[in-house]
mmCIF file of C-alpha atoms and ligand atoms in Angstrom:
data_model
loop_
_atom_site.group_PDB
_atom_site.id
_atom_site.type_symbol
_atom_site.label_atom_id
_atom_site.label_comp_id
_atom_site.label_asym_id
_atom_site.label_seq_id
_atom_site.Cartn_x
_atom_site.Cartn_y
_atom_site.Cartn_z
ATOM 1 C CA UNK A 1 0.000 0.000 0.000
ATOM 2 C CA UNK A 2 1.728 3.440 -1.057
ATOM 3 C CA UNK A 3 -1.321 5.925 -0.296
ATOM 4 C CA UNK A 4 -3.136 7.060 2.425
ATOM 5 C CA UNK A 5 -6.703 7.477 3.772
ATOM 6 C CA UNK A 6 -8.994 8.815 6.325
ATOM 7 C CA UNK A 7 -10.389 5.812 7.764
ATOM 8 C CA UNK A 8 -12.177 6.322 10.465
ATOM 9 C CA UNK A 9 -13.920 9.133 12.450
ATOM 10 C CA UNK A 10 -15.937 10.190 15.547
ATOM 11 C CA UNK A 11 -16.691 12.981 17.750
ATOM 12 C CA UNK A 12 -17.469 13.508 21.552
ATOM 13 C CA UNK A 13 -19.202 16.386 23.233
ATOM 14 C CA UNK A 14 -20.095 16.787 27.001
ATOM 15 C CA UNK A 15 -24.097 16.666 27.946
ATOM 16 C CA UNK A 16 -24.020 19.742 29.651
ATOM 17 C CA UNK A 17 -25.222 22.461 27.162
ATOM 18 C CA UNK A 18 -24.773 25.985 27.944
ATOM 19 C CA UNK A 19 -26.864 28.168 26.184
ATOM 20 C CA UNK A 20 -26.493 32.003 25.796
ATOM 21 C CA UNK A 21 -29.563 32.427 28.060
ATOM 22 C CA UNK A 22 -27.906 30.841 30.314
ATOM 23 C CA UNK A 23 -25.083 32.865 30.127
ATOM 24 C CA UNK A 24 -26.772 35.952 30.189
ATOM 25 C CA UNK A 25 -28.091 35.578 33.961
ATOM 26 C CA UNK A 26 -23.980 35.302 35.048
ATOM 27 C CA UNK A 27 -22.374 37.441 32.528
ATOM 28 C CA UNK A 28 -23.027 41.363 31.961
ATOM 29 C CA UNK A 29 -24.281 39.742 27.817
ATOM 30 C CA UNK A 30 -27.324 38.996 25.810
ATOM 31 C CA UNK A 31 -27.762 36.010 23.621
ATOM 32 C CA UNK A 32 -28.683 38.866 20.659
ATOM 33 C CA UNK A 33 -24.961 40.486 20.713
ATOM 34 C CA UNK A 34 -23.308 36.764 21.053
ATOM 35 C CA UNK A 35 -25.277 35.842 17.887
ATOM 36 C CA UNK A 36 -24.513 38.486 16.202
ATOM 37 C CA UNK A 37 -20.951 39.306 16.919
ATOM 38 C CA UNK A 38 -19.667 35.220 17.101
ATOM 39 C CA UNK A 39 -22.867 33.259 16.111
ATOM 40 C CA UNK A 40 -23.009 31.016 18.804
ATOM 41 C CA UNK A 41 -26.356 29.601 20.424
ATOM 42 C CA UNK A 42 -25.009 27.315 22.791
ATOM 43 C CA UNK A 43 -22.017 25.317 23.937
ATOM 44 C CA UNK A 44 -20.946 21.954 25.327
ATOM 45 C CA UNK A 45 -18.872 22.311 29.179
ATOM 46 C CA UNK A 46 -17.862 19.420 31.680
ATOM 47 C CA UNK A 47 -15.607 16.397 31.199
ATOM 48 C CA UNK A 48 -12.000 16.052 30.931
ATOM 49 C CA UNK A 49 -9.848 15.688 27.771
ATOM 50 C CA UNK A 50 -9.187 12.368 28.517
ATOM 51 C CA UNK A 51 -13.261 11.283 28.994
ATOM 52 C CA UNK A 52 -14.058 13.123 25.411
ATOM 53 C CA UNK A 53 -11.008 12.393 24.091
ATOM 54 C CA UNK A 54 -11.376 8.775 24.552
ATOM 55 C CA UNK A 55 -14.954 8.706 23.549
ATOM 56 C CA UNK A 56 -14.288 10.629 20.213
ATOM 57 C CA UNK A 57 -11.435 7.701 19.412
ATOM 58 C CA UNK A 58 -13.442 4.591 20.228
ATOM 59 C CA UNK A 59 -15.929 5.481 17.794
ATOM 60 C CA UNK A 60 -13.248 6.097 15.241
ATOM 61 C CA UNK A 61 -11.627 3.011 15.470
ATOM 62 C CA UNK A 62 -14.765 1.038 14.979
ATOM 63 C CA UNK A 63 -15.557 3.218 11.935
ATOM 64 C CA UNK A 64 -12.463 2.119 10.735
ATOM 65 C CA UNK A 65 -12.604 -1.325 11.648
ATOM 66 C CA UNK A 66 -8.511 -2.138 12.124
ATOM 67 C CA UNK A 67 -7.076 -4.659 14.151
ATOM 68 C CA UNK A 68 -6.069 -2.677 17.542
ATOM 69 C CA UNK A 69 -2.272 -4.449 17.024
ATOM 70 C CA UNK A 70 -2.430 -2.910 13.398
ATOM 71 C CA UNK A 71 -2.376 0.735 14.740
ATOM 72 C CA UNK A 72 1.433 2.732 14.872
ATOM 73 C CA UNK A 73 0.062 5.278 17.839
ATOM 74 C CA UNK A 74 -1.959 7.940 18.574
ATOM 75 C CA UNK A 75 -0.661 11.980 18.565
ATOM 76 C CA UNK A 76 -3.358 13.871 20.087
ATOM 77 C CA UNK A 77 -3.839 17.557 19.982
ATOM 78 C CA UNK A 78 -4.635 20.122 23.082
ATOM 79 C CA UNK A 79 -4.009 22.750 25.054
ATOM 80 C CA UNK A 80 -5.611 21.525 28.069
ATOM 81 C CA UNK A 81 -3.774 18.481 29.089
ATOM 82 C CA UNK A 82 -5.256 16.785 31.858
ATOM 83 C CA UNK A 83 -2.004 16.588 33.951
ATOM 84 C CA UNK A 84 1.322 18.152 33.113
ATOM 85 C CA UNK A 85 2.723 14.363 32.810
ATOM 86 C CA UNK A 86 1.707 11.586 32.136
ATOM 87 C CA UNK A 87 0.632 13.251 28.613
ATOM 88 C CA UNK A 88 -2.765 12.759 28.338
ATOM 89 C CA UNK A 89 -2.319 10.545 24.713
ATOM 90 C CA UNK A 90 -1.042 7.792 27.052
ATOM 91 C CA UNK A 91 -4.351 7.671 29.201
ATOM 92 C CA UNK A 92 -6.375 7.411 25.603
ATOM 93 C CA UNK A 93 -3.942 4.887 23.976
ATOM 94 C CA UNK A 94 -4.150 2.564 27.638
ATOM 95 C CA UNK A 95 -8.139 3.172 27.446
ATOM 96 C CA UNK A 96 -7.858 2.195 23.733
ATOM 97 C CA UNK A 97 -5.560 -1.228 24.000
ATOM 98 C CA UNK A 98 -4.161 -0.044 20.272
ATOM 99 C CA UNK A 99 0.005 -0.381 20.016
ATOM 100 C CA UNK A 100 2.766 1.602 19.451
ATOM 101 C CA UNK A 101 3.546 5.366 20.597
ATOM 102 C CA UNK A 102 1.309 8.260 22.030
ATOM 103 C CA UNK A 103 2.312 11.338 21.969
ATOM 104 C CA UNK A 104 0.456 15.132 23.051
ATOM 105 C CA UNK A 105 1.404 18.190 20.693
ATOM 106 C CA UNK A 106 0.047 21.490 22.050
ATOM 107 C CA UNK A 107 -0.725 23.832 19.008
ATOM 108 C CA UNK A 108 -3.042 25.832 20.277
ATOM 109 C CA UNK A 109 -6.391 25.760 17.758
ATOM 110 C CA UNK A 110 -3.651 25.281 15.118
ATOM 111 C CA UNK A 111 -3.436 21.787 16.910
ATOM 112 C CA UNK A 112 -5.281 19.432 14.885
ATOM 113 C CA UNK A 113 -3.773 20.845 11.853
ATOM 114 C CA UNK A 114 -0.285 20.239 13.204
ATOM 115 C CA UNK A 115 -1.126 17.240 14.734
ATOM 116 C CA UNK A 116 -2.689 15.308 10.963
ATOM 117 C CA UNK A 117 -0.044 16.533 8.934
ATOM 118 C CA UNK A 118 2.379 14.880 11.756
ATOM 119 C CA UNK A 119 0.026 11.928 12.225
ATOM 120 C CA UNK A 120 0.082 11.645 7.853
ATOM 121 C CA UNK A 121 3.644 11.357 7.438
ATOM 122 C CA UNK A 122 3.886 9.087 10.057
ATOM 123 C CA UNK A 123 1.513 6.533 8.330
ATOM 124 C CA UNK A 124 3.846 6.960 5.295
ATOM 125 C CA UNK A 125 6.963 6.457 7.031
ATOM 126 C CA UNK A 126 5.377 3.103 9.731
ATOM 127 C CA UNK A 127 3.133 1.747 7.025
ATOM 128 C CA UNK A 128 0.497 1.647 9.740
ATOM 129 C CA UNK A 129 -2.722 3.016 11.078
ATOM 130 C CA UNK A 130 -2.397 6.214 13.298
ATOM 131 C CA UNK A 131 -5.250 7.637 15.089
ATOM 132 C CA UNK A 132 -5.523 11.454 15.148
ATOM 133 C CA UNK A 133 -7.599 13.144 18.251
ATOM 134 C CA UNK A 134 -8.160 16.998 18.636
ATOM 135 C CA UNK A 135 -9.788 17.033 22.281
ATOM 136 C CA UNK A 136 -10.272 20.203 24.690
ATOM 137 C CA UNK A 137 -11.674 20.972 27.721
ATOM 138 C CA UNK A 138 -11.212 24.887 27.733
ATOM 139 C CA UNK A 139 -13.786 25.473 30.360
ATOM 140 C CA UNK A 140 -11.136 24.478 32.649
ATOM 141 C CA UNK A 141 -9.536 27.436 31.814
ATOM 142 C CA UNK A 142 -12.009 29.710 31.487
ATOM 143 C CA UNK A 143 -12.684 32.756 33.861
ATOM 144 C CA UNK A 144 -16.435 32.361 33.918
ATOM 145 C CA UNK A 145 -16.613 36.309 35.054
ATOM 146 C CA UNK A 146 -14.861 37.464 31.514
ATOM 147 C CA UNK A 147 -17.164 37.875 29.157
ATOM 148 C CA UNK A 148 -14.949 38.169 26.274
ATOM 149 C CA UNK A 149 -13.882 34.781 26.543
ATOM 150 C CA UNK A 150 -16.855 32.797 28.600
ATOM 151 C CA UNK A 151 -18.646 33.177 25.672
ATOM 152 C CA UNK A 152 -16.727 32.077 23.045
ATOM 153 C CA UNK A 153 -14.910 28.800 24.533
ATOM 154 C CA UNK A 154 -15.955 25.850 24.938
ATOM 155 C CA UNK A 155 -15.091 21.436 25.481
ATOM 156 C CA UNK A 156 -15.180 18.667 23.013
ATOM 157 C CA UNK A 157 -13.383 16.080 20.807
ATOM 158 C CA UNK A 158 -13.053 14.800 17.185
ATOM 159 C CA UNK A 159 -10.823 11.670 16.203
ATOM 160 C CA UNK A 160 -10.097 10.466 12.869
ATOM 161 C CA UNK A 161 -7.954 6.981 11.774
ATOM 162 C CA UNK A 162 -5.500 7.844 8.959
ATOM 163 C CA UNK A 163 -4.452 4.481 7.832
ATOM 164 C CA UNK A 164 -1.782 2.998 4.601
ATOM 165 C CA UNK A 165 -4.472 2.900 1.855
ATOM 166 C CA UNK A 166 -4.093 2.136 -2.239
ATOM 167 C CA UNK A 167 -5.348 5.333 -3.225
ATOM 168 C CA UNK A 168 -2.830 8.202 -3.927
ATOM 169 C CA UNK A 169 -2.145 9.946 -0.452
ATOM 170 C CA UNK A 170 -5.219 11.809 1.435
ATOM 171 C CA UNK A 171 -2.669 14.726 1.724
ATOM 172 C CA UNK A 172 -1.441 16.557 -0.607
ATOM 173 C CA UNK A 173 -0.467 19.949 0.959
ATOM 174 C CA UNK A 174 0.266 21.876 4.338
ATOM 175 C CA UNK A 175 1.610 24.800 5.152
ATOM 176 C CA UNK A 176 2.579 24.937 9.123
ATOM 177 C CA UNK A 177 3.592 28.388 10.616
ATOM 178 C CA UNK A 178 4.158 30.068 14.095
ATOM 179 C CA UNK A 179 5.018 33.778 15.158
ATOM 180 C CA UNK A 180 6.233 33.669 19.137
ATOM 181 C CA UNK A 181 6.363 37.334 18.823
ATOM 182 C CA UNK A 182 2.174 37.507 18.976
ATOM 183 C CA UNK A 183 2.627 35.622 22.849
ATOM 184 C CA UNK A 184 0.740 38.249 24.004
ATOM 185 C CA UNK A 185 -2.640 38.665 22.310
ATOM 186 C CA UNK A 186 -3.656 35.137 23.314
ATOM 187 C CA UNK A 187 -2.209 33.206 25.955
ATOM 188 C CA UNK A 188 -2.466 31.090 29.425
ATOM 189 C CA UNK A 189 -0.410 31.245 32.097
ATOM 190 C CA UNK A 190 -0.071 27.905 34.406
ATOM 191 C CA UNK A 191 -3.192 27.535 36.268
ATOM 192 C CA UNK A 192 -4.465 31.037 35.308
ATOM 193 C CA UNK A 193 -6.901 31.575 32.516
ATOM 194 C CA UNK A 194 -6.916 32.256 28.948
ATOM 195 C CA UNK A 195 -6.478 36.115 28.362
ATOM 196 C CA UNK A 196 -6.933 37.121 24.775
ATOM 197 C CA UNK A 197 -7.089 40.522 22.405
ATOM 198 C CA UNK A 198 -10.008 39.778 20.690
ATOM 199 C CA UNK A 199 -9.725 42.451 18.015
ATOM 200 C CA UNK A 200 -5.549 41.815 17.439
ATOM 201 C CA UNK A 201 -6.657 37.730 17.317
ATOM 202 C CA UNK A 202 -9.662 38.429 14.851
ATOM 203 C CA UNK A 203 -7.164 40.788 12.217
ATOM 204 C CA UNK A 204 -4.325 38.301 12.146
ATOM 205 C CA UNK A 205 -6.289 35.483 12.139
ATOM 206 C CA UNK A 206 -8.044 36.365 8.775
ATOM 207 C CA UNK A 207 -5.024 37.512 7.076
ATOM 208 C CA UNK A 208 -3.265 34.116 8.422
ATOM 209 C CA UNK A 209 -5.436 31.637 7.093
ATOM 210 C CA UNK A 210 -6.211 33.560 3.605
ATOM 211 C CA UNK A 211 -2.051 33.353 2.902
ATOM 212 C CA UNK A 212 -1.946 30.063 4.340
ATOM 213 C CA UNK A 213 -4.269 28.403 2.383
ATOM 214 C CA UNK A 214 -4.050 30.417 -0.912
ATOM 215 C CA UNK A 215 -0.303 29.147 -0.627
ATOM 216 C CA UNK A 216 -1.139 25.125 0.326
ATOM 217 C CA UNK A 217 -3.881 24.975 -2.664
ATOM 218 C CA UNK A 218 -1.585 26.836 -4.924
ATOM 219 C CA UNK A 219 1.527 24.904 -4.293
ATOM 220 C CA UNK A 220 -0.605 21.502 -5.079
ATOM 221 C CA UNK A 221 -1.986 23.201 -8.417
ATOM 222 C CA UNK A 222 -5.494 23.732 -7.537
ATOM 223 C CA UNK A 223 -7.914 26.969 -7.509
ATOM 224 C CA UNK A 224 -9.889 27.559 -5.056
ATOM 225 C CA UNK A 225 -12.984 26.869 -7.227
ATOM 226 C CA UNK A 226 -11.981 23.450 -6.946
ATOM 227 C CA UNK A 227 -12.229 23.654 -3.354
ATOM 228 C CA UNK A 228 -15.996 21.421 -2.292
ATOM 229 C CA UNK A 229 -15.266 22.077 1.623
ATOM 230 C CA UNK A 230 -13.888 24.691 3.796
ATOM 231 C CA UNK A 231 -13.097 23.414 6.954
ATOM 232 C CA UNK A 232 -11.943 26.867 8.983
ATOM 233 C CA UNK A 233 -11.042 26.619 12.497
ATOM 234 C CA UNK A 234 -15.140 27.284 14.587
ATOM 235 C CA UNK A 235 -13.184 30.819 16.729
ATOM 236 C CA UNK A 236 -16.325 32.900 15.192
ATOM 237 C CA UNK A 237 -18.480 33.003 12.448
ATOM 238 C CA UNK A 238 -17.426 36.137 11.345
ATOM 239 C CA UNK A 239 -14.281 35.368 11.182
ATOM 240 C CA UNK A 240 -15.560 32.052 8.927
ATOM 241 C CA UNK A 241 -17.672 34.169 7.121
ATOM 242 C CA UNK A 242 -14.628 36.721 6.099
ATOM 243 C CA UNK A 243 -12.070 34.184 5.030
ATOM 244 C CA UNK A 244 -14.618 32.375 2.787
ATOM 245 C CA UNK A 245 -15.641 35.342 1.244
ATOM 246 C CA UNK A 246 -12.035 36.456 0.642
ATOM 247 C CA UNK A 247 -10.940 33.072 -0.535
ATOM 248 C CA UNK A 248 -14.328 33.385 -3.249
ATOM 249 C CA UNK A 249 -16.004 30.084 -1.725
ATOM 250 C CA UNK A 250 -19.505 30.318 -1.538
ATOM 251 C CA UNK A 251 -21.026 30.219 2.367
ATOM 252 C CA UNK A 252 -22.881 26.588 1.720
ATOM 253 C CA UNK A 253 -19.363 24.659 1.072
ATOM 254 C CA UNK A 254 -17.781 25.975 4.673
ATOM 255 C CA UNK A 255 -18.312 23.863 7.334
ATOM 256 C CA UNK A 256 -20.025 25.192 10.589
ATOM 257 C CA UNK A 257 -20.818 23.771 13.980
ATOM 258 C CA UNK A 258 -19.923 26.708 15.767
ATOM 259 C CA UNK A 259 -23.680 27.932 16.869
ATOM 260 C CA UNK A 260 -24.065 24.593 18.818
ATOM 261 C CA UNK A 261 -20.510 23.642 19.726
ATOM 262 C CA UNK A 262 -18.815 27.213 20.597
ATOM 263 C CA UNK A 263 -14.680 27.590 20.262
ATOM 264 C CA UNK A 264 -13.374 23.545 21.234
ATOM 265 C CA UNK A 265 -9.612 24.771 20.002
ATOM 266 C CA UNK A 266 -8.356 21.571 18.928
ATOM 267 C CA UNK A 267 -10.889 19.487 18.147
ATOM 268 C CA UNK A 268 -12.743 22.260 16.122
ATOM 269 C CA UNK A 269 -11.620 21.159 12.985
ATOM 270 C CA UNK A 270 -11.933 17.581 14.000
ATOM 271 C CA UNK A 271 -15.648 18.491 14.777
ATOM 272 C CA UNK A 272 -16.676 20.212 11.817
ATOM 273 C CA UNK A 273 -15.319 17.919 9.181
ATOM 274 C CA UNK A 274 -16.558 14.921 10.703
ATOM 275 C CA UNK A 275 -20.144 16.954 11.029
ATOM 276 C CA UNK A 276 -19.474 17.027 7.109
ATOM 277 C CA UNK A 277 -18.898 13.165 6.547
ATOM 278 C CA UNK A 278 -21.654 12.395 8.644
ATOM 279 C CA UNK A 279 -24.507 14.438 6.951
ATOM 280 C CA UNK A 280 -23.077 12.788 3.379
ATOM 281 C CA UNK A 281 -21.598 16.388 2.416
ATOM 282 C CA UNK A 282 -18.348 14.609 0.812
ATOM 283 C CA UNK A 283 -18.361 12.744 -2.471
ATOM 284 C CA UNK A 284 -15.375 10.305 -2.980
ATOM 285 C CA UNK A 285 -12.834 12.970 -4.554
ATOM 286 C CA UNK A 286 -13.695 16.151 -2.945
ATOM 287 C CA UNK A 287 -11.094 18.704 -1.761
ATOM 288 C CA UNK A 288 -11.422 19.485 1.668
ATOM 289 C CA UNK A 289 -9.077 22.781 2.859
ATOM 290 C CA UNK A 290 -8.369 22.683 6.629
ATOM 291 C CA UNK A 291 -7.235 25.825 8.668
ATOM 292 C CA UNK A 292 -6.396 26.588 11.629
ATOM 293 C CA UNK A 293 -4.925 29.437 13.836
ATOM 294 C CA UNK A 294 -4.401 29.866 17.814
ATOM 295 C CA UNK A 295 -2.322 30.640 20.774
ATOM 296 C CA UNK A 296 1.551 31.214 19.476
ATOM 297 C CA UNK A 297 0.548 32.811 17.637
ATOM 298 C CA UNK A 298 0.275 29.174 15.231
ATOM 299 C CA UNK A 299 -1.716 28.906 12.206
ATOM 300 C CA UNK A 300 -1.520 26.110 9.739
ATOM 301 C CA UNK A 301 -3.826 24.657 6.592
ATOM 302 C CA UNK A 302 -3.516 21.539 5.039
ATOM 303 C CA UNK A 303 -5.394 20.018 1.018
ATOM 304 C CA UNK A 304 -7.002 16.817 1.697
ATOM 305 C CA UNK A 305 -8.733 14.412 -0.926
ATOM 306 C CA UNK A 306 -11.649 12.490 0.443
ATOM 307 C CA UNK A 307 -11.379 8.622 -1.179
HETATM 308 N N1 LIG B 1 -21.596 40.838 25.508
HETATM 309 C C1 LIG B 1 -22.084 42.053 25.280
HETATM 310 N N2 LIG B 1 -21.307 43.090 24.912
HETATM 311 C C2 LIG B 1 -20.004 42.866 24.757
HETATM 312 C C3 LIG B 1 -19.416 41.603 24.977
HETATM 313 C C4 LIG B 1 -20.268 40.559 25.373
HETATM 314 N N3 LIG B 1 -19.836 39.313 25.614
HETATM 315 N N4 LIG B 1 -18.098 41.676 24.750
HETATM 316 C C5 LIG B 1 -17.843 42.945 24.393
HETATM 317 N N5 LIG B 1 -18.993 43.669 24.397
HETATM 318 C C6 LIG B 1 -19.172 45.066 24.041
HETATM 319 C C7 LIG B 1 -17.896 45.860 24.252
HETATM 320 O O1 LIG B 1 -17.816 46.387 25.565
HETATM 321 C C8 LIG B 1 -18.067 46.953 23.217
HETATM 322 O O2 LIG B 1 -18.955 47.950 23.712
HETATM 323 P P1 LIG B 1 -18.691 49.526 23.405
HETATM 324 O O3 LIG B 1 -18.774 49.653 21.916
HETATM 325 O O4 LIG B 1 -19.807 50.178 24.147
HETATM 326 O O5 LIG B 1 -17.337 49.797 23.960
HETATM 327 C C9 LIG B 1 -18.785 46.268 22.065
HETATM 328 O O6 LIG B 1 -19.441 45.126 22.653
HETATM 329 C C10 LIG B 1 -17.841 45.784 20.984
HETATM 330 O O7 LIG B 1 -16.762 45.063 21.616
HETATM 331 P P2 LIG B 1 -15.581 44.487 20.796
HETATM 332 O O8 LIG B 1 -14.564 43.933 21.735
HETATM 333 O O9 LIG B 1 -15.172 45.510 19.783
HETATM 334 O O10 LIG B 1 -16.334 43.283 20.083
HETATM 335 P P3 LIG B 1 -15.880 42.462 18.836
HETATM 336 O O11 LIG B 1 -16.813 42.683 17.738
HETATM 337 O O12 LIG B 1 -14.407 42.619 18.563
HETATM 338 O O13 LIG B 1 -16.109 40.982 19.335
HETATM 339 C C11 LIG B 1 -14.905 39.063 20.079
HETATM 340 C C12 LIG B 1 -15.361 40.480 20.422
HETATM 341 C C13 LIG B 1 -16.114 38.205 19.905
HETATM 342 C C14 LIG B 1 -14.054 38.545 21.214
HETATM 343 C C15 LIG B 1 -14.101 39.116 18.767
HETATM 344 O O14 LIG B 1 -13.113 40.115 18.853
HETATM 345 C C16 LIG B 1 -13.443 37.818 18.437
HETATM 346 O O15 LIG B 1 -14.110 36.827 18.182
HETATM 347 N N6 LIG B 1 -12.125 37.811 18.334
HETATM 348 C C17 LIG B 1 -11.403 36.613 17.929
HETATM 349 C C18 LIG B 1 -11.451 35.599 18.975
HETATM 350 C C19 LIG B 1 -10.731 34.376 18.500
HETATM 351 O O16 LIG B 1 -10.755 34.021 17.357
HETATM 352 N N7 LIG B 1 -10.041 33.727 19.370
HETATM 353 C C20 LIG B 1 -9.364 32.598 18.859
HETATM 354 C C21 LIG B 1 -8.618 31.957 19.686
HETATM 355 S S1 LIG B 1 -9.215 31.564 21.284
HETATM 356 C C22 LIG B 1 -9.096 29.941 21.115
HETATM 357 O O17 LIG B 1 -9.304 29.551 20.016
HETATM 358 C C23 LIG B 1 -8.843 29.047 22.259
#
């Protein structure tokens, strides 16, 4: 086998929903200027990233239907570790009974982006399944009294199995960048919460991910009219709404879950492509562009073709 292929896939969100009424009786907001200014309803809070994590992944191995010895490891993507060590990718891969390596990498909401374009060339290089989770429990570290950031962030998880396939490969460009100079307009100090600039994040972040993926769909000789699915990172619809109109694809081919599902950082992505697969969106085929930006400040994109 000298191609690749997504798999498998699932997703995990706590029971607890949170919506912006609710918010309104804690939090000097209204669930008219959230709409409006992010497009969230409601969002998902409670569990750990271990729990969601774990849940996401068991549903994408049976999608994918491997043998558990088959699998080369599991990377998983977050910013909200359960403990600072053991990584929390070694709880998942013990709750999973899968072999080989686990490993955490902490992108920020650029995470999952790092994270499959890691997890991709390691199926090329092992010749083996690897299982890809984005999973974040940012109400953890959330100051529920700010409400610039209670309500935007949120907890979930989405997995997918990339596994040694005979189509060509499932990836066929990325583009992986990070500017430690823009620390300060989004960041978390140890046991503190996140403090962000929401304007500074909301400028860069568009201009970011139109380079970024103008570049990864260039490089691989495709227009963006041959894009069928925008998967942006779910920080705020406006910020969705911008980068698709600047990148000239049409509203109805960008993938949303952020009215029910709120800012989940790494498993975003994870969570709005696999909303995608599920509700028969993809043909075999289609282009799907991922992007991502976050804490770093990272951003990232990556061309995949669904087989
Ligand atoms: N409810 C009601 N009013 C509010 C709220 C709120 N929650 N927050 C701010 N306001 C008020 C402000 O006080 C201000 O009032 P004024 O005009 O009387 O001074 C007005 O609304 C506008 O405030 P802005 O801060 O200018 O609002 P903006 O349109 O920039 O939206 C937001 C703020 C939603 C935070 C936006 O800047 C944003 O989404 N930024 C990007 C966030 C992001 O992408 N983060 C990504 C990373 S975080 C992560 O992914 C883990």
């Amino acid at each position: 086998m000298t191609g690749t292929s997504i798999a498998g896939w699932g997703t995990s969100l706590p029971d607890k929903i949170v919506t912006n009424f609710d918010l309104e009786k804690i939090l000097d907001t209204n669930n008219d200027w959230i709409v409006e200014r992010t497009g969230i309803r409601e969002r998902r809070l409670g569990g750990t990233t271990e729990s969601l994590a774990t849940a996401a992944t068991i549903k994408a191995l049976k999608t994918a239907d491997l043998d558990l010895d088959s699998y080369g490891g599991l990377i998983l993507a977050t910013t909200t570790p359960d403990k600072t060590t053991p990584g929390t990718s070694a709880l998942i891969h013990k709750n999973l009974g899968i072999s080989g390596f686990a490993f955490d990498i902490n992108a920020a909401c650029a995470g999952f982006i790092y994270s499959f374009v890691v997890a991709h060339q390691m199926v090329k290089s092992l010749n083996q399944p690897i299982v890809v989770v984005g999973a974040d429990t940012l109400s953890r570290i959330t100051d529920m009294t700010d409400r610039s950031t209670a309500i935007l962030l949120a907890d979930g998880a989405g997995a997918l199995v990339i596994a040694p396939s005979n189509e060509e490969d499932c990836l066929l460009g990325y583009d992986l960048q990070v500017d430690g100079n823009l620390e300060d307009i989004l960041y978390c100090d140890l046991g503190g919460y996140l403090k962000m600039n929401g304007k500074e994040v909301f400028k860069r972040a568009i201009r970011a991910a139109e380079k970024s993926t103008n570049k990864v769909v260039e490089e691989a000789g495709y227009s963006m009219s041959d894009i069928d699915l925008l998967v942006p990172h779910q920080a705020n619809k406006r910020i969705m709404d911008a980068l698709s109109e600047r990148l000239g694809i049409p509203a109805q081919k960008c993938a949303s879950v952020i009215e029910r599902t709120g800012n989940t950082s790494s498993a975003s992505v994870p969570l709005a492509l696999i909303d995608s697969i599920e509700s028969d969106s993809l043909k075999p085929g289609s282009l799907i562009l991922m992007t991502g930006f976050g804490a770093g400040m990272t951003w990232g994109s990556a061309l995949v073709r669904w087989q």
